[in-house]
Short mmCIF file of C-alpha atoms in Angstrom, two decimals:
data_model
loop_
_atom_site.label_atom_id
_atom_site.label_comp_id
_atom_site.label_asym_id
_atom_site.label_seq_id
_atom_site.Cartn_x
_atom_site.Cartn_y
_atom_site.Cartn_z
CA MET A 1 -65.27 -35.23 68.52
CA THR A 2 -62.86 -32.72 70.03
CA THR A 3 -62.01 -33.19 73.94
CA THR A 4 -63.99 -30.08 74.77
CA THR A 5 -66.69 -31.29 73.50
CA THR A 6 -66.41 -34.68 74.80
CA MET A 7 -66.22 -33.36 78.17
CA LEU A 8 -69.61 -31.07 77.44
CA VAL A 9 -71.03 -34.30 76.23
CA ALA A 10 -69.82 -36.20 79.21
CA VAL A 11 -71.25 -33.51 81.68
CA PHE A 12 -74.88 -33.31 80.25
CA VAL A 13 -75.61 -36.91 80.09
CA LEU A 14 -74.44 -36.88 83.68
CA ALA A 15 -76.78 -34.23 84.65
CA PHE A 16 -79.87 -36.02 82.67
CA LEU A 17 -78.83 -39.38 84.41
CA ASN A 18 -78.47 -37.55 87.77
CA PHE A 19 -82.13 -35.92 87.16
CA CYS A 20 -83.40 -39.36 86.16
CA TYR A 21 -82.34 -40.64 89.52
CA LYS A 22 -83.78 -38.07 91.52
CA ALA A 23 -87.19 -38.15 89.54
CA SER A 24 -87.32 -41.53 89.77
CA GLY A 25 -89.03 -41.88 93.13
CA PRO A 26 -92.13 -39.72 92.08
CA VAL A 27 -92.61 -40.86 88.70
CA ILE A 28 -92.56 -44.60 89.35
CA LEU A 29 -93.75 -44.91 92.88
CA GLY A 30 -96.27 -42.31 92.72
CA ASP A 31 -98.49 -42.53 95.87
CA ARG A 32 -98.41 -46.07 96.63
CA PRO A 33 -97.17 -46.95 100.44
CA LEU A 34 -93.69 -48.86 100.54
CA PRO A 35 -93.72 -52.43 101.87
CA PRO A 36 -92.54 -52.64 105.40
CA SER A 37 -89.09 -54.39 104.43
CA PHE A 38 -88.36 -51.63 101.87
CA LYS A 39 -89.64 -48.60 104.17
CA ALA A 40 -87.05 -50.34 107.00
CA LEU A 41 -84.50 -50.48 104.35
CA ILE A 42 -84.77 -46.93 103.65
CA ASP A 43 -84.98 -45.75 107.29
CA ALA A 44 -81.39 -47.32 107.71
CA LEU A 45 -79.85 -46.10 104.57
CA PRO A 46 -79.04 -42.61 105.56
CA ALA A 47 -77.24 -43.94 108.82
CA ALA A 48 -75.38 -46.37 106.35
CA LEU A 49 -74.64 -44.01 103.82
CA LEU A 50 -73.61 -41.28 106.46
CA ALA A 51 -71.02 -43.51 108.40
CA ALA A 52 -69.42 -44.90 104.96
CA LEU A 53 -69.29 -41.11 103.75
CA ILE A 54 -67.35 -40.05 106.54
CA THR A 55 -65.14 -43.01 106.30
CA ILE A 56 -64.39 -42.82 102.99
CA ASN A 57 -63.71 -39.43 102.92
CA LEU A 58 -61.44 -39.46 105.78
CA LEU A 59 -59.40 -42.65 104.78
CA GLY A 60 -59.71 -41.76 100.83
CA ALA A 61 -58.65 -44.54 98.05
CA ARG A 62 -56.28 -47.25 99.61
CA TRP A 63 -56.34 -45.46 102.91
CA GLU A 64 -53.77 -42.58 101.19
CA HIS A 65 -55.56 -39.47 102.36
CA PHE A 66 -55.64 -40.62 106.23
CA ASP A 67 -54.39 -37.79 108.50
CA TRP A 68 -54.44 -38.88 112.25
CA ARG A 69 -54.39 -35.05 112.84
CA PHE A 70 -58.28 -35.21 111.87
CA MET A 71 -59.33 -37.56 115.04
CA PRO A 72 -58.88 -35.13 117.58
CA GLY A 73 -61.03 -32.25 116.20
CA LEU A 74 -63.69 -34.71 115.13
CA ALA A 75 -63.88 -36.20 118.85
CA ALA A 76 -64.20 -33.00 120.02
CA ALA A 77 -67.02 -32.09 117.59
CA ALA A 78 -68.89 -35.24 118.27
CA ALA A 79 -68.58 -34.84 122.17
CA LEU A 80 -69.71 -31.28 121.69
CA ARG A 81 -72.78 -32.57 119.87
CA LEU A 82 -73.87 -35.30 122.39
CA LEU A 83 -73.47 -32.44 125.20
CA GLY A 84 -76.15 -30.54 122.77
CA ILE A 85 -74.05 -27.86 121.51
CA ALA A 86 -74.62 -26.13 118.22
CA GLN A 87 -73.81 -27.94 114.94
CA ILE A 88 -72.02 -25.10 113.61
CA VAL A 89 -69.78 -24.53 116.89
CA CYS A 90 -68.91 -28.12 116.81
CA ILE A 91 -67.51 -27.85 113.01
CA LEU A 92 -65.55 -24.80 114.03
CA VAL A 93 -64.08 -26.68 117.00
CA ALA A 94 -63.07 -29.44 114.54
CA VAL A 95 -61.80 -26.80 111.78
CA VAL A 96 -59.66 -24.88 114.83
CA GLY A 97 -58.46 -28.20 116.60
CA THR A 98 -57.20 -29.42 113.08
CA ALA A 99 -55.36 -26.24 112.02
CA GLY A 100 -53.88 -25.85 115.36
CA LEU A 101 -52.63 -29.76 115.69
CA ARG A 102 -51.13 -29.06 112.04
CA ALA A 103 -49.28 -25.83 113.02
CA LEU A 104 -47.80 -27.30 116.21
CA THR A 105 -46.69 -30.81 114.20
CA MET B 1 -97.89 -36.80 102.87
CA PRO B 2 -98.86 -38.80 106.04
CA SER B 3 -101.32 -36.75 108.28
CA ASP B 4 -99.27 -37.93 111.44
CA THR B 5 -95.93 -36.74 110.43
CA PRO B 6 -93.91 -34.39 112.72
CA PRO B 7 -94.43 -30.34 112.01
CA SER B 8 -91.74 -28.81 109.70
CA GLU B 9 -88.96 -27.10 111.23
CA GLY B 10 -90.01 -24.20 108.51
CA TRP B 11 -88.06 -22.46 105.48
CA LYS B 12 -86.01 -20.00 108.28
CA ALA B 13 -84.41 -23.65 109.78
CA GLY B 14 -83.80 -24.61 106.11
CA ILE B 15 -82.12 -21.48 105.48
CA ARG B 16 -80.07 -21.78 108.12
CA VAL B 17 -79.07 -25.54 107.58
CA GLY B 18 -78.73 -24.30 103.98
CA VAL B 19 -76.02 -21.64 104.63
CA MET B 20 -74.35 -23.85 106.91
CA ILE B 21 -74.06 -26.50 104.40
CA ALA B 22 -73.16 -24.51 101.82
CA LEU B 23 -70.34 -22.71 104.16
CA ALA B 24 -69.06 -26.49 105.07
CA GLY B 25 -69.04 -27.23 101.11
CA LEU B 26 -67.32 -24.25 99.90
CA PRO B 27 -63.60 -25.86 100.35
CA ILE B 28 -65.12 -28.60 98.38
CA SER B 29 -66.51 -26.68 95.90
CA ILE B 30 -63.23 -24.41 95.61
CA SER B 31 -61.07 -27.76 95.70
CA PHE B 32 -63.32 -29.13 92.94
CA GLY B 33 -62.69 -26.19 90.50
CA ALA B 34 -59.08 -26.29 91.03
CA PHE B 35 -58.89 -29.71 90.74
CA ALA B 36 -60.99 -29.99 87.69
CA VAL B 37 -58.98 -27.13 85.69
CA SER B 38 -55.46 -28.58 86.92
CA ASN B 39 -56.67 -31.88 84.93
CA GLY B 40 -57.31 -29.89 81.93
CA TRP B 41 -61.01 -28.88 81.99
CA PRO B 42 -61.89 -25.65 80.90
CA ALA B 43 -63.09 -23.14 83.52
CA ALA B 44 -66.36 -22.63 81.70
CA ILE B 45 -67.48 -26.31 81.63
CA VAL B 46 -66.58 -27.03 85.32
CA ILE B 47 -69.09 -24.11 86.10
CA VAL B 48 -71.45 -25.37 83.74
CA MET B 49 -70.84 -29.01 85.12
CA SER B 50 -71.25 -27.38 88.75
CA THR B 51 -74.62 -25.39 87.74
CA ILE B 52 -76.48 -28.55 85.90
CA VAL B 53 -74.97 -31.58 88.32
CA PHE B 54 -74.80 -30.01 91.51
CA SER B 55 -73.12 -33.58 92.93
CA GLY B 56 -69.52 -33.29 94.51
CA SER B 57 -68.51 -36.95 94.74
CA ALA B 58 -69.97 -37.48 91.09
CA GLN B 59 -68.17 -34.35 89.51
CA PHE B 60 -64.89 -35.64 90.75
CA ALA B 61 -65.35 -39.12 89.88
CA LEU B 62 -66.14 -37.69 86.68
CA VAL B 63 -63.06 -35.32 86.20
CA THR B 64 -60.98 -38.28 87.74
CA GLY B 65 -62.32 -41.20 85.06
CA PHE B 66 -61.92 -38.40 82.37
CA ALA B 67 -58.41 -38.31 83.09
CA SER B 68 -57.67 -42.07 83.56
CA GLY B 69 -60.10 -43.92 80.99
CA GLY B 70 -62.12 -41.03 78.77
CA MET B 71 -65.82 -40.48 78.59
CA ILE B 72 -67.44 -44.15 79.02
CA PRO B 73 -65.23 -44.71 82.34
CA ALA B 74 -65.62 -41.71 83.38
CA ILE B 75 -69.80 -41.08 83.21
CA ALA B 76 -69.76 -44.96 84.51
CA SER B 77 -67.89 -44.03 87.52
CA ALA B 78 -69.99 -40.95 88.38
CA THR B 79 -73.33 -42.34 87.69
CA LEU B 80 -72.45 -45.54 89.79
CA LEU B 81 -71.69 -43.13 92.65
CA ASN B 82 -75.15 -41.37 92.20
CA LEU B 83 -77.03 -44.49 91.90
CA ARG B 84 -77.87 -43.73 95.93
CA PHE B 85 -80.24 -40.85 94.50
CA ILE B 86 -82.58 -43.70 93.57
CA PRO B 87 -83.73 -45.11 96.94
CA LEU B 88 -83.32 -41.44 98.54
CA SER B 89 -85.93 -40.33 95.85
CA ILE B 90 -88.01 -43.20 96.76
CA ALA B 91 -88.04 -42.25 100.33
CA THR B 92 -88.60 -38.64 99.46
CA ALA B 93 -91.67 -39.37 97.14
CA SER B 94 -94.46 -39.42 99.57
CA SER B 95 -93.32 -36.19 101.11
CA LEU B 96 -93.44 -34.26 98.23
CA PRO B 97 -97.12 -32.71 97.10
CA GLY B 98 -98.73 -32.10 93.70
CA SER B 99 -98.47 -33.86 90.34
CA LYS B 100 -96.06 -36.47 89.28
CA LEU B 101 -94.07 -33.86 87.42
CA ARG B 102 -93.57 -31.19 90.29
CA ARG B 103 -92.77 -33.84 92.38
CA ALA B 104 -89.92 -35.11 89.59
CA ILE B 105 -88.94 -31.33 89.83
CA GLU B 106 -88.72 -30.79 93.55
CA ALA B 107 -86.90 -34.10 94.11
CA GLN B 108 -84.05 -32.48 92.09
CA SER B 109 -83.55 -30.29 95.54
CA ILE B 110 -82.21 -34.09 97.09
CA VAL B 111 -78.75 -33.36 97.60
CA ASP B 112 -76.70 -35.41 100.36
CA GLY B 113 -76.36 -32.84 103.16
CA ALA B 114 -79.68 -31.15 102.86
CA TRP B 115 -81.35 -34.73 102.37
CA PHE B 116 -79.73 -35.90 105.46
CA ALA B 117 -80.49 -33.02 107.50
CA ALA B 118 -84.42 -32.76 106.21
CA GLN B 119 -85.07 -36.45 107.58
CA ARG B 120 -87.39 -36.58 110.35
CA PRO B 121 -87.22 -39.10 113.17
CA ASP B 122 -90.23 -41.15 111.72
CA GLY B 123 -88.39 -41.28 108.24
CA THR B 124 -90.24 -38.64 106.62
CA ILE B 125 -88.75 -35.86 104.93
CA ASP B 126 -89.18 -32.11 105.72
CA ARG B 127 -89.88 -30.79 102.51
CA PRO B 128 -89.37 -26.82 103.30
CA MET B 129 -86.20 -27.75 104.99
CA LEU B 130 -84.93 -30.04 102.06
CA LEU B 131 -85.97 -27.11 99.42
CA THR B 132 -84.68 -24.43 101.33
CA ALA B 133 -81.42 -26.04 102.33
CA THR B 134 -80.55 -26.91 98.83
CA LEU B 135 -81.63 -23.58 97.04
CA PHE B 136 -79.33 -21.84 99.53
CA GLN B 137 -76.45 -24.27 98.66
CA TRP B 138 -76.74 -24.20 94.98
CA PRO B 139 -75.51 -20.71 94.25
CA LEU B 140 -72.63 -21.11 96.66
CA TRP B 141 -71.47 -24.42 95.49
CA ILE B 142 -71.34 -22.87 91.98
CA ALA B 143 -69.62 -19.55 93.36
CA GLY B 144 -66.95 -21.60 94.91
CA THR B 145 -66.37 -23.80 91.72
CA ALA B 146 -66.04 -20.53 89.80
CA VAL B 147 -63.83 -19.14 92.52
CA GLY B 148 -61.43 -22.68 92.63
CA ALA B 149 -61.61 -22.81 88.71
CA LEU B 150 -60.56 -19.17 88.04
CA SER B 151 -58.06 -18.79 91.06
CA LYS B 152 -56.78 -22.37 91.28
CA PRO B 153 -55.87 -22.48 95.46
CA SER B 154 -53.36 -25.14 96.45
CA THR B 155 -54.62 -28.06 98.27
CA GLU B 156 -51.93 -27.49 101.06
CA PHE B 157 -53.51 -24.14 101.74
CA VAL B 158 -57.23 -25.56 102.20
CA ASP B 159 -55.54 -28.33 104.55
CA LYS B 160 -53.25 -25.90 106.30
CA ILE B 161 -56.24 -23.75 107.52
CA GLY B 162 -57.97 -27.03 108.48
CA LEU B 163 -61.03 -26.59 105.83
CA ASP B 164 -60.71 -30.20 104.56
CA ILE B 165 -62.44 -31.31 107.87
CA VAL B 166 -65.49 -29.04 107.27
CA PHE B 167 -67.04 -31.92 105.03
CA PRO B 168 -66.63 -35.13 107.74
CA ALA B 169 -67.41 -33.02 110.68
CA PHE B 170 -70.66 -31.53 109.39
CA PHE B 171 -71.71 -35.19 108.11
CA LEU B 172 -70.49 -36.44 111.52
CA VAL B 173 -72.68 -34.06 113.84
CA ILE B 174 -75.73 -35.29 111.43
CA LEU B 175 -74.92 -38.86 112.11
CA ILE B 176 -74.74 -38.14 115.51
CA ASP B 177 -78.33 -36.43 115.44
CA SER B 178 -79.68 -39.11 113.24
CA LEU B 179 -78.57 -41.92 115.68
CA ARG B 180 -79.77 -40.31 118.97
CA ALA B 181 -83.62 -40.32 117.10
CA ARG B 182 -82.93 -43.86 116.14
CA ARG B 183 -80.67 -45.99 118.48
CA PRO B 184 -81.28 -49.11 116.76
CA LEU B 185 -79.63 -47.82 113.74
CA ILE B 186 -76.18 -47.60 115.80
CA PRO B 187 -75.29 -51.05 114.99
CA ILE B 188 -75.83 -50.48 111.08
CA ALA B 189 -73.51 -47.12 111.05
CA LEU B 190 -70.76 -49.08 113.02
CA ALA B 191 -70.88 -52.12 110.29
CA ALA B 192 -71.27 -49.48 107.47
CA THR B 193 -68.17 -47.75 108.64
CA ALA B 194 -66.12 -51.14 109.17
CA VAL B 195 -67.17 -52.08 105.45
CA ALA B 196 -66.47 -48.70 104.00
CA ALA B 197 -63.11 -48.79 105.64
CA ILE B 198 -62.31 -52.15 104.67
CA SER B 199 -63.77 -51.75 100.97
CA VAL B 200 -62.07 -48.57 100.21
CA HIS B 201 -58.48 -50.11 100.82
CA TRP B 202 -59.07 -52.24 97.60
CA LEU B 203 -61.81 -50.45 95.56
CA SER B 204 -62.83 -46.90 94.52
CA ALA B 205 -64.56 -44.47 96.83
CA GLY B 206 -67.77 -44.89 94.67
CA VAL B 207 -67.65 -48.49 94.47
CA SER B 208 -67.10 -48.87 98.13
CA LEU B 209 -70.25 -45.99 99.22
CA ILE B 210 -72.53 -48.37 97.46
CA VAL B 211 -70.82 -51.68 99.12
CA ALA B 212 -71.24 -50.03 102.31
CA SER B 213 -74.85 -49.17 101.87
CA PHE B 214 -75.70 -52.61 101.25
CA VAL B 215 -75.31 -52.84 105.36
CA ALA B 216 -78.68 -51.15 105.28
CA LEU B 217 -80.05 -54.64 104.18
CA TRP B 218 -79.43 -56.01 107.68
CA ALA B 219 -82.57 -53.34 108.95
CA ILE B 220 -85.03 -55.43 106.73
CA ARG B 221 -84.54 -58.53 109.37
CA GLY B 222 -87.69 -58.36 111.78
CA THR B 223 -89.97 -56.91 109.45
CA GLY B 224 -91.41 -60.45 108.58
CA GLU B 225 -90.27 -60.40 104.78
CA PRO B 226 -87.69 -62.21 103.19
CA SER B 227 -84.50 -60.18 102.65
#
């Protein structure tokens, strides 16, 4: 198999498994209600995953991606969101703040 | 679908969220296209990947794994990272109408940003929001990948104008919204942050994500069932 063919096979295998993962809920569970413990787990999963995604994205593997100049922009975005400012404005403030800080340092 | 679920925010809200997520994801998709091509992937295959996989973290994992160990490690790392879609799919199942086949197809709209945004305070999923937000993200994800794969902008340029903060900032505001609606989950989010920070120092990003997600098991306490 050539490298290009191997790459194509890898892409299609990943796409197929991805399809199966996402279809698993409706196909396996159907209309059955979730047990309370599983419901509690599912309710908590987004918060845990989101917090982990943010942390991992900021730090990177072996913390090699960490840049302290992210922090003021993120803190400003969080504070503005807590004050009820629109999401897109919060994100723009984070972008402008981070770019500005990088330009200054 | 439960009859006492809150009303949907509607398709228009889904479009708004979808466009916002798509714009937030644009620098990531451009970076991915450039990253994959610089790792020896033909631009056409990279664009096909974004079209049929449509999962940023898994796509990065596939390219990284392929460069370091070939097809098997690449698929293993990418699929491990996407294991999170199984519980998300299970959580979504009751919010989708129709036959199993139709629901299985609609469940393909589960992608991180849209799914998190479509979460209602009662734990159900706002179906119009999920479907619309994903449908608006998808073409921009493909377009961004194509731009990156064909033009290969430097990561320094993306970093210089602050676009690398878009993804964490977007997820942060969604997390804040989620925790304001469900304050008992704040300790779980904090614990997941700590576990992710520690584990990513030693493990790959994909494995760290799964390790940190186990913190959600803490929520089972108090439900009267063994964990």
